[in-house]
Short mmCIF file of C-alpha atoms in Angstrom, two decimals:
data_model
loop_
_atom_site.label_atom_id
_atom_site.label_comp_id
_atom_site.label_asym_id
_atom_site.label_seq_id
_atom_site.Cartn_x
_atom_site.Cartn_y
_atom_site.Cartn_z
CA MET A 1220 -36.95 53.32 18.79
CA GLN A 1221 -36.63 51.46 22.06
CA ALA A 1222 -33.15 50.06 22.62
CA LEU A 1223 -32.49 46.44 21.70
CA LYS A 1224 -31.09 44.55 24.65
CA VAL A 1225 -27.98 42.44 24.02
CA ALA A 1226 -26.82 39.69 26.35
CA MET A 1227 -23.35 38.24 25.92
CA LEU A 1228 -22.33 34.75 27.00
CA GLY A 1229 -18.59 34.70 27.70
CA CYS A 1230 -16.10 37.52 27.99
CA GLY A 1231 -12.69 36.42 26.81
CA VAL A 1232 -10.48 38.21 24.28
CA VAL A 1233 -13.18 38.41 21.61
CA GLY A 1234 -15.98 39.15 24.09
CA THR A 1235 -14.06 42.01 25.66
CA GLU A 1236 -13.48 43.53 22.23
CA VAL A 1237 -17.16 43.13 21.27
CA ALA A 1238 -18.40 44.70 24.52
CA ALA A 1239 -16.04 47.66 24.12
CA ARG A 1240 -17.18 48.32 20.57
CA ILE A 1241 -20.88 48.12 21.45
CA GLN A 1242 -20.34 50.68 24.20
CA ASN A 1243 -17.82 52.97 22.49
CA ARG A 1244 -19.50 53.06 19.07
CA SER A 1245 -23.09 53.22 20.25
CA ASP A 1246 -24.10 56.27 18.15
CA ALA A 1247 -22.66 54.89 14.90
CA LEU A 1248 -24.24 51.48 15.50
CA ALA A 1249 -27.61 53.05 16.28
CA GLU A 1250 -27.52 54.97 12.99
CA ARG A 1251 -26.82 51.80 11.03
CA ILE A 1252 -29.45 49.74 12.82
CA GLY A 1253 -32.23 52.28 13.32
CA ALA A 1254 -32.28 51.68 17.07
CA PRO A 1255 -29.69 51.78 19.86
CA LEU A 1256 -28.09 48.66 21.31
CA GLU A 1257 -28.01 48.22 25.07
CA LEU A 1258 -25.57 45.72 26.55
CA SER A 1259 -27.83 44.31 29.25
CA ALA A 1260 -25.77 41.44 30.71
CA ILE A 1261 -22.48 39.61 30.35
CA VAL A 1262 -22.49 36.03 31.59
CA VAL A 1263 -19.18 34.88 33.09
CA ARG A 1264 -17.98 32.16 35.44
CA ASP A 1265 -16.37 34.55 37.95
CA THR A 1266 -17.88 37.99 38.46
CA ALA A 1267 -15.06 38.99 40.83
CA LYS A 1268 -12.38 38.75 38.16
CA GLU A 1269 -11.15 42.13 36.95
CA ARG A 1270 -12.02 42.90 33.35
CA PRO A 1271 -10.63 46.28 32.27
CA GLY A 1272 -13.12 48.35 30.32
CA ILE A 1273 -16.10 46.21 31.36
CA ASP A 1274 -18.76 47.65 33.67
CA PRO A 1275 -18.82 45.22 36.65
CA SER A 1276 -22.56 45.78 37.07
CA LEU A 1277 -23.14 43.96 33.78
CA LEU A 1278 -21.45 40.76 34.97
CA THR A 1279 -23.59 37.84 36.08
CA THR A 1280 -23.47 34.07 36.42
CA ASP A 1281 -27.22 33.73 35.78
CA ALA A 1282 -27.35 32.86 32.09
CA GLU A 1283 -31.08 32.05 31.92
CA THR A 1284 -32.12 35.41 33.36
CA ALA A 1285 -29.75 37.22 31.02
CA ILE A 1286 -31.17 35.36 28.02
CA ALA A 1287 -34.79 35.90 29.03
CA GLY A 1288 -34.36 39.67 28.99
CA ALA A 1289 -32.48 39.92 25.70
CA ASP A 1290 -33.48 40.65 22.11
CA ILE A 1291 -30.11 39.41 20.84
CA VAL A 1292 -27.76 36.89 22.45
CA ILE A 1293 -24.06 36.75 21.56
CA GLU A 1294 -22.50 33.37 22.41
CA LEU A 1295 -18.71 33.50 22.83
CA MET A 1296 -18.27 30.77 25.45
CA GLY A 1297 -16.95 28.09 23.11
CA GLY A 1298 -17.31 24.34 23.56
CA ILE A 1299 -20.44 22.23 23.21
CA GLU A 1300 -22.11 22.56 26.60
CA PRO A 1301 -23.52 24.63 28.16
CA ALA A 1302 -23.32 26.69 24.95
CA LYS A 1303 -25.73 24.45 23.02
CA THR A 1304 -28.37 24.42 25.77
CA LEU A 1305 -28.14 28.19 26.19
CA ILE A 1306 -28.42 28.85 22.46
CA ARG A 1307 -31.50 26.62 22.27
CA SER A 1308 -32.95 28.52 25.23
CA ALA A 1309 -32.32 31.87 23.53
CA LEU A 1310 -33.95 30.69 20.30
CA ASN A 1311 -36.96 29.43 22.23
CA HIS A 1312 -37.26 32.84 23.89
CA GLY A 1313 -37.44 34.45 20.44
CA SER A 1314 -33.95 35.94 20.64
CA SER A 1315 -31.70 35.97 17.61
CA VAL A 1316 -28.28 34.50 18.30
CA VAL A 1317 -24.81 35.44 17.08
CA THR A 1318 -22.08 32.86 17.68
CA ALA A 1319 -18.43 32.25 16.82
CA ASN A 1320 -18.59 28.65 18.10
CA LYS A 1321 -17.30 26.54 15.20
CA ALA A 1322 -17.02 23.35 17.28
CA LEU A 1323 -20.68 23.53 18.29
CA LEU A 1324 -21.94 24.35 14.81
CA ALA A 1325 -19.81 21.67 13.17
CA ALA A 1326 -21.43 19.04 15.39
CA ASN A 1327 -24.99 20.41 15.50
CA TYR A 1328 -25.47 22.66 12.45
CA SER A 1329 -28.64 21.04 11.15
CA GLU A 1330 -30.33 20.94 14.56
CA LEU A 1331 -29.55 24.54 15.52
CA MET A 1332 -30.33 26.10 12.15
CA SER A 1333 -33.65 24.24 12.00
CA ALA A 1334 -34.45 25.40 15.54
CA ALA A 1335 -33.78 29.02 14.55
CA ASP A 1336 -35.92 28.63 11.45
CA THR A 1337 -38.80 27.19 13.48
CA ALA A 1338 -38.55 30.07 15.97
CA GLY A 1339 -38.48 32.65 13.17
CA VAL A 1340 -35.22 34.19 14.34
CA ARG A 1341 -31.63 34.35 13.13
CA LEU A 1342 -28.65 32.22 14.06
CA GLU A 1343 -25.71 34.10 12.58
CA HIS A 1344 -22.20 32.67 12.60
CA GLU A 1345 -19.91 34.64 10.30
CA ALA A 1346 -17.08 34.62 12.86
CA ALA A 1347 -17.14 30.81 13.16
CA VAL A 1348 -15.40 30.13 9.83
CA ALA A 1349 -12.90 32.74 8.69
CA GLY A 1350 -12.66 35.51 11.27
CA ALA A 1351 -13.13 38.90 9.65
CA ILE A 1352 -13.50 37.44 6.15
CA PRO A 1353 -17.14 37.68 5.03
CA ILE A 1354 -17.96 34.22 3.73
CA ILE A 1355 -21.17 32.99 5.40
CA ARG A 1356 -23.41 35.77 4.05
CA PRO A 1357 -21.91 35.66 0.54
CA VAL A 1358 -22.48 31.90 0.38
CA GLY A 1359 -25.92 32.01 2.03
CA ASP A 1360 -27.24 35.20 0.41
CA SER A 1361 -25.16 36.57 -2.48
CA LEU A 1362 -24.77 33.16 -4.15
CA ALA A 1363 -28.21 31.87 -3.18
CA GLY A 1364 -29.33 32.01 -6.82
CA ASP A 1365 -26.30 30.10 -8.04
CA ARG A 1366 -25.04 26.54 -7.64
CA ILE A 1367 -21.81 26.19 -5.72
CA ASP A 1368 -19.81 23.21 -6.93
CA ARG A 1369 -16.61 23.51 -4.91
CA ILE A 1370 -15.06 25.40 -2.02
CA MET A 1371 -11.36 25.20 -1.28
CA GLY A 1372 -9.92 27.23 1.53
CA ILE A 1373 -7.05 28.04 3.84
CA VAL A 1374 -9.14 28.45 6.98
CA ASN A 1375 -6.56 28.08 9.76
CA GLY A 1376 -4.04 30.85 10.26
CA THR A 1377 -1.76 28.86 12.55
CA THR A 1378 -1.03 26.14 10.03
CA ASN A 1379 -0.70 28.60 7.18
CA TYR A 1380 1.89 30.56 9.14
CA ILE A 1381 3.86 27.39 9.93
CA LEU A 1382 3.85 26.12 6.35
CA ASP A 1383 4.64 29.58 4.97
CA GLN A 1384 7.70 29.90 7.23
CA MET A 1385 8.85 26.41 6.26
CA ASP A 1386 8.58 27.40 2.60
CA SER A 1387 9.95 30.94 2.71
CA GLU A 1388 12.54 30.64 5.50
CA GLY A 1389 13.47 26.96 5.31
CA TRP A 1390 12.47 26.36 8.93
CA GLY A 1391 11.59 22.98 10.38
CA PHE A 1392 8.11 22.27 11.70
CA ASP A 1393 9.08 22.59 15.38
CA GLU A 1394 10.82 25.94 14.89
CA ALA A 1395 7.90 27.37 12.93
CA LEU A 1396 5.39 26.15 15.53
CA LYS A 1397 7.41 27.61 18.42
CA THR A 1398 7.55 30.99 16.69
CA ALA A 1399 3.81 30.85 15.97
CA GLN A 1400 3.19 30.30 19.68
CA GLU A 1401 5.48 33.17 20.64
CA LEU A 1402 3.62 35.49 18.26
CA GLY A 1403 0.23 34.40 19.58
CA PHE A 1404 -0.82 32.64 16.35
CA ALA A 1405 -0.84 29.21 18.02
CA GLU A 1406 -2.20 28.00 21.35
CA ALA A 1407 -0.03 26.38 24.01
CA ASP A 1408 -1.72 23.13 22.96
CA PRO A 1409 -1.80 23.42 19.15
CA THR A 1410 -3.37 20.01 18.52
CA ALA A 1411 -6.66 21.32 17.13
CA ASP A 1412 -4.81 23.51 14.63
CA VAL A 1413 -1.89 21.36 13.45
CA GLY A 1414 -4.05 18.22 13.53
CA GLY A 1415 -6.51 19.80 11.08
CA HIS A 1416 -9.49 19.58 13.45
CA ASP A 1417 -10.15 23.34 13.55
CA ALA A 1418 -10.21 23.45 9.75
CA ALA A 1419 -12.44 20.37 9.67
CA ALA A 1420 -15.07 22.08 11.81
CA LYS A 1421 -15.10 25.00 9.39
CA ALA A 1422 -15.31 22.64 6.41
CA ALA A 1423 -18.40 21.02 7.93
CA ILE A 1424 -20.10 24.40 8.35
CA LEU A 1425 -19.24 25.57 4.83
CA SER A 1426 -20.39 22.29 3.29
CA SER A 1427 -23.72 22.38 5.12
CA LEU A 1428 -24.40 25.94 4.03
CA ALA A 1429 -23.17 25.70 0.44
CA PHE A 1430 -24.71 22.34 -0.44
CA HIS A 1431 -27.94 22.58 1.60
CA ALA A 1432 -27.25 19.22 3.21
CA PRO A 1433 -26.34 18.38 6.82
CA VAL A 1434 -22.59 17.73 7.09
CA SER A 1435 -21.08 17.21 10.53
CA ILE A 1436 -17.44 17.23 11.56
CA ASP A 1437 -17.61 13.44 11.75
CA ASP A 1438 -18.18 13.41 7.98
CA VAL A 1439 -14.96 15.31 7.28
CA HIS A 1440 -11.78 13.39 6.45
CA VAL A 1441 -8.95 14.99 8.45
CA GLU A 1442 -5.17 14.92 8.13
CA GLY A 1443 -2.83 17.41 9.82
CA ILE A 1444 0.57 18.92 9.06
CA ALA A 1445 2.76 17.52 11.87
CA ASP A 1446 4.48 15.12 9.44
CA ILE A 1447 5.45 17.80 6.91
CA THR A 1448 9.25 18.02 6.72
CA PRO A 1449 11.64 20.59 5.25
CA ASP A 1450 12.59 18.01 2.61
CA MET A 1451 8.95 17.70 1.54
CA VAL A 1452 8.67 21.48 1.32
CA ALA A 1453 11.89 21.74 -0.70
CA THR A 1454 10.80 18.97 -3.07
CA ALA A 1455 7.46 20.73 -3.59
CA ARG A 1456 9.26 23.99 -4.35
CA ASP A 1457 11.51 22.27 -6.88
CA GLN A 1458 8.41 20.95 -8.65
CA GLY A 1459 6.72 24.38 -8.72
CA PHE A 1460 4.36 23.74 -5.80
CA VAL A 1461 3.70 25.07 -2.33
CA ILE A 1462 2.20 23.00 0.51
CA LYS A 1463 -0.97 24.35 2.14
CA LEU A 1464 -3.43 22.85 4.61
CA LEU A 1465 -6.65 22.93 2.61
CA ALA A 1466 -10.29 22.45 3.46
CA VAL A 1467 -11.98 21.06 0.35
CA CYS A 1468 -15.77 20.85 0.07
CA GLU A 1469 -17.27 19.73 -3.22
CA ARG A 1470 -20.05 18.06 -5.11
CA VAL A 1471 -18.81 14.84 -6.69
CA SER A 1472 -20.44 13.27 -9.74
CA ASP A 1473 -17.62 11.18 -11.24
CA SER A 1474 -16.86 8.82 -8.37
CA PRO A 1475 -17.08 5.02 -8.87
CA ALA A 1476 -19.19 5.07 -5.70
CA GLY A 1477 -21.73 7.39 -7.33
CA SER A 1478 -22.55 11.04 -6.77
CA GLY A 1479 -22.43 12.76 -3.41
CA LEU A 1480 -20.54 15.29 -1.33
CA SER A 1481 -16.97 15.32 -0.13
CA ALA A 1482 -15.58 17.33 2.79
CA ARG A 1483 -11.92 16.85 3.61
CA VAL A 1484 -8.93 18.56 5.18
CA TYR A 1485 -5.32 17.69 4.42
CA PRO A 1486 -1.99 19.20 3.41
CA ALA A 1487 -1.84 19.41 -0.37
CA LEU A 1488 0.31 20.70 -3.17
CA LEU A 1489 -0.85 23.85 -4.95
CA GLY A 1490 0.77 25.19 -8.10
CA ARG A 1491 2.42 28.51 -7.28
CA SER A 1492 0.22 30.31 -9.81
CA HIS A 1493 -2.97 29.36 -7.94
CA PRO A 1494 -4.50 32.31 -6.01
CA LEU A 1495 -4.44 30.38 -2.72
CA ALA A 1496 -0.70 29.73 -3.10
CA THR A 1497 -0.03 33.43 -2.51
CA VAL A 1498 -1.75 33.51 0.90
CA ARG A 1499 1.05 34.23 3.36
CA GLY A 1500 1.54 34.26 7.11
CA ALA A 1501 -1.49 33.76 9.35
CA PHE A 1502 -3.96 34.99 6.74
CA ASN A 1503 -6.91 32.95 5.48
CA ALA A 1504 -8.62 32.72 2.10
CA VAL A 1505 -11.59 30.87 0.66
CA PHE A 1506 -11.81 30.03 -3.06
CA ILE A 1507 -15.29 29.29 -4.43
CA GLU A 1508 -16.25 27.77 -7.77
CA ALA A 1509 -19.87 28.44 -8.73
CA GLU A 1510 -21.81 27.49 -11.84
CA ALA A 1511 -22.70 31.01 -12.98
CA ALA A 1512 -20.41 33.29 -10.97
CA GLY A 1513 -17.29 31.29 -11.79
CA SER A 1514 -14.30 31.56 -9.48
CA LEU A 1515 -14.35 33.87 -6.46
CA MET A 1516 -11.82 34.35 -3.65
CA PHE A 1517 -12.29 35.92 -0.23
CA TYR A 1518 -9.11 36.90 1.62
CA GLY A 1519 -8.22 38.47 4.96
CA GLN A 1520 -7.36 37.96 8.60
CA GLY A 1521 -8.87 34.76 9.87
CA ALA A 1522 -8.18 34.96 13.60
CA GLY A 1523 -7.52 37.32 16.49
CA GLY A 1524 -9.68 39.36 18.83
CA GLU A 1525 -10.27 42.39 16.62
CA PRO A 1526 -10.97 40.57 13.31
CA THR A 1527 -13.31 38.11 15.02
CA ALA A 1528 -15.06 40.94 16.86
CA SER A 1529 -15.59 42.67 13.52
CA ALA A 1530 -17.43 39.62 12.17
CA VAL A 1531 -19.47 39.24 15.37
CA LEU A 1532 -20.58 42.87 15.27
CA GLY A 1533 -21.47 42.58 11.59
CA ASP A 1534 -23.82 39.75 12.54
CA VAL A 1535 -25.24 41.75 15.45
CA VAL A 1536 -26.02 44.69 13.16
CA SER A 1537 -27.64 42.33 10.64
CA VAL A 1538 -29.98 40.66 13.13
CA ALA A 1539 -30.74 43.99 14.85
CA ARG A 1540 -31.81 45.54 11.55
CA ARG A 1541 -34.19 42.65 10.95
CA LYS A 1542 -35.74 43.12 14.38
CA VAL A 1543 -36.22 46.82 13.71
CA LEU A 1544 -37.82 46.10 10.34
CA GLY A 1545 -39.90 43.22 11.70
CA GLY A 1546 -38.74 40.75 9.05
CA ARG A 1547 -38.65 36.99 9.44
CA GLY A 1548 -35.39 35.69 10.76
CA GLN A 1549 -33.91 32.72 9.00
CA TYR A 1550 -32.52 31.88 5.57
CA GLU A 1551 -34.39 29.49 3.33
CA ARG A 1552 -35.05 26.07 4.80
CA PRO A 1553 -31.40 25.15 5.12
CA PHE A 1554 -31.44 21.44 4.28
CA HIS A 1555 -33.40 20.31 1.25
CA GLU A 1556 -30.87 18.15 -0.57
CA ASP A 1557 -30.44 14.48 0.25
CA SER A 1558 -26.78 13.97 -0.58
CA ARG A 1559 -24.62 11.27 0.90
CA ILE A 1560 -21.10 11.90 2.12
CA LEU A 1561 -18.53 9.99 0.12
CA PRO A 1562 -15.49 8.44 1.84
CA ILE A 1563 -12.03 9.73 0.98
CA SER A 1564 -11.32 6.42 -0.82
CA ALA A 1565 -13.90 7.30 -3.49
CA ILE A 1566 -12.49 10.73 -4.29
CA THR A 1567 -10.59 11.25 -7.53
CA THR A 1568 -7.23 12.85 -6.83
CA ARG A 1569 -3.56 12.96 -7.81
CA TYR A 1570 -0.57 11.98 -5.69
CA HIS A 1571 3.01 13.20 -5.53
CA ILE A 1572 5.11 10.38 -4.09
CA THR A 1573 8.74 10.61 -2.98
CA LEU A 1574 10.65 7.34 -2.61
CA ASP A 1575 14.11 6.59 -1.25
CA VAL A 1576 15.29 3.80 -3.58
CA VAL A 1577 18.39 1.75 -4.23
CA ASP A 1578 20.13 3.18 -7.30
CA ARG A 1579 20.48 0.10 -9.50
CA PRO A 1580 19.02 -1.30 -12.73
CA GLY A 1581 15.45 -2.57 -12.52
CA VAL A 1582 14.14 -0.04 -9.99
CA LEU A 1583 12.01 1.91 -12.45
CA ALA A 1584 10.68 -1.32 -13.96
CA ALA A 1585 9.63 -2.61 -10.53
CA VAL A 1586 7.91 0.67 -9.68
CA SER A 1587 6.15 0.82 -13.05
CA GLU A 1588 4.93 -2.76 -12.66
CA VAL A 1589 3.18 -1.89 -9.37
CA PHE A 1590 1.42 1.04 -11.02
CA SER A 1591 0.33 -1.14 -13.93
CA ASP A 1592 -0.97 -3.91 -11.65
CA GLU A 1593 -3.10 -1.43 -9.68
CA GLY A 1594 -4.51 0.33 -12.73
CA ALA A 1595 -2.71 3.57 -11.87
CA SER A 1596 -0.40 5.55 -14.13
CA ILE A 1597 2.58 7.88 -13.80
CA GLU A 1598 2.47 11.37 -15.29
CA LEU A 1599 5.98 12.43 -14.29
CA MET A 1600 9.02 10.64 -12.88
CA ARG A 1601 12.19 12.34 -11.69
CA GLN A 1602 15.21 10.64 -10.16
CA THR A 1603 18.14 12.33 -8.44
CA VAL A 1604 21.24 10.62 -7.08
CA GLY A 1605 21.34 10.48 -3.31
CA GLU A 1606 23.79 9.41 -0.63
CA VAL A 1607 25.90 6.28 -0.27
CA ASP A 1608 25.04 4.34 2.90
CA GLU A 1609 27.39 2.65 5.35
CA GLN A 1610 27.31 -0.56 3.29
CA GLY A 1611 28.45 1.35 0.22
CA THR A 1612 25.07 1.15 -1.54
CA GLN A 1613 24.14 4.10 -3.73
CA HIS A 1614 20.68 5.53 -3.11
CA ALA A 1615 18.47 7.86 -5.11
CA LYS A 1616 15.39 10.03 -4.59
CA LEU A 1617 12.55 9.12 -6.92
CA VAL A 1618 9.71 11.64 -7.26
CA LEU A 1619 6.53 10.38 -8.95
CA ALA A 1620 3.52 12.41 -10.04
CA THR A 1621 0.46 10.31 -10.79
CA HIS A 1622 -2.41 10.82 -13.16
CA SER A 1623 -5.86 11.21 -11.58
CA ASN A 1624 -7.35 8.13 -10.00
CA THR A 1625 -9.37 7.19 -6.95
CA ASP A 1626 -7.72 7.70 -3.61
CA ALA A 1627 -8.25 4.01 -2.83
CA ILE A 1628 -6.27 2.85 -5.89
CA LEU A 1629 -3.47 5.35 -5.30
CA ARG A 1630 -3.25 4.39 -1.63
CA ARG A 1631 -2.98 0.70 -2.52
CA THR A 1632 -0.27 1.57 -5.02
CA VAL A 1633 1.74 3.42 -2.36
CA ASP A 1634 1.36 0.54 0.09
CA ARG A 1635 2.74 -1.89 -2.49
CA LEU A 1636 5.60 0.43 -3.40
CA GLY A 1637 6.62 0.49 0.26
CA GLY A 1638 6.97 -3.30 0.19
CA LEU A 1639 9.37 -3.44 -2.77
CA SER A 1640 12.90 -4.64 -1.99
CA VAL A 1641 14.35 -1.75 -4.01
CA VAL A 1642 12.46 0.87 -1.97
CA ARG A 1643 14.19 1.84 1.28
CA ALA A 1644 11.38 4.17 2.39
CA VAL A 1645 8.31 6.04 1.21
CA LYS A 1646 9.47 9.53 2.20
CA SER A 1647 6.26 11.39 1.48
CA VAL A 1648 2.83 11.11 -0.10
CA ILE A 1649 0.88 14.29 -0.69
CA ARG A 1650 -2.17 15.06 -2.82
CA VAL A 1651 -2.37 17.72 -5.51
CA GLU A 1652 -5.21 20.25 -5.62
CA GLY A 1653 -6.10 23.19 -7.83
CA GLN A 1654 -5.26 21.55 -11.16
#
C-alpha cells in the first residue's frame, strides 16, 4: 500500500527517540501495520539546531503545511498552545493524532475527544498517563464491557522515587529530591511533580475515560509531598504502612452530599501488603477495581524517553492499522454520564494523626472529648514518651488512627485538636487508602 505520511510536532528527547524508531524499524512497522510509514516533516522552533540522527531536510517551522500533508500527526510539543490549535487543525484535516500532552488533555479532554469523534479519526494518548504502561487502551477497550468503580495509581515516578528513598534509606526530602535530579528522575524545577500537579493531570484523564464523564484538572483535589518528613515516614513504618503519592479516581455513592465522582491526589498511607506498596524507585503502577473483572494492576516504567516513545509508537501503529483497514476512528461517544464532581470534604476517608502533647493526666480525655463532639471516633491510639523541654515539661507523641468519616468532619476534628492547651503541635495528618 501507499505509505502513510507522519508529521511530528516537537523533537525533544521523546521526539528524537520516536523519529529514530520510525526510521530504523521501518520494515517491522510496515509488517505490523500493512503499509509503510513515511516521516514527512518534523516541526521545530529552530531548524538550524543540530539534532543527531535526524535528517535536517525533515525539519520545518511551518506546522500548518506539515499537518496538511499528513495522515497521522504526532504531537510532542507539550503545553497548551499552540499544541491545542494544531491538534484541532490536524483533526479537521482528517488526520489521526497521537499525543503525550497530559497538561493539554487534562484541561481539554472533553473538547478534543469530541472533536476527534466528530471528524471520525483517532486521538490516542497512551503516553500521556503512565509512560510505557498500557492503561488507556485497557480502560477504553478491554474493560469497555465492565463498570470501573475505582482507580488508584502511582502515576509520578519522581515522587515515588523520593518517597521510596525516604522509606528504604531514611533520607530526608531534600536529599532524596537532589538525588532524583542528579539521576534525571526530577526536573530542575520539580514543582509540577512534588506538588502533585503532574499526577492530577493524569487523574483527570483517567477519570474522564473510565467514568465517561468530563473531568478536568480543575476538578481534582491536589496535595503534594513537600511536607513529608522522615519522622512521618518512620511513624508510618512503625504502624505497618508506607507513604505513597496516590491518584484516586472513584465513583462515590455513600457520601452525605449524594452520589458523584471523586478525583484526588495526595500522599497517603498504604498497608505494606497492598500491591501498590511494593512499587519501588521511579516506577509507576495503576490499580483498577472493576465490577466484573475485580482487581487489576498495571506496572512498569512511567517516564523517560524510551518508555514514552514505546507508548507513542504503539498508538501510531494502532491508528495506522485503522487507516489501512478503513475503520472509523474514535471510541464510543466518550461522555454519556452526567456525574457531578464531589468536593474532598464529602469524601469518606480515614486519618492517621500524630500529635506532640504534654505528658500529663487528662490529655487523652481532652482528645477523646474533641472526637466525641465532632461525631468522629478513634480506632487506635498509641502514645510514646518523648523529650523533656527546656522548662522541664515531659512531652509525648500521640498517634491516632480514626474510623471512617467524611473528610470535612475529620478536618474539623484536627483543627480543634490543634487548639487544645495540652497539644504542642499537630505533627502530621495523612489519609489512609487501600483498606
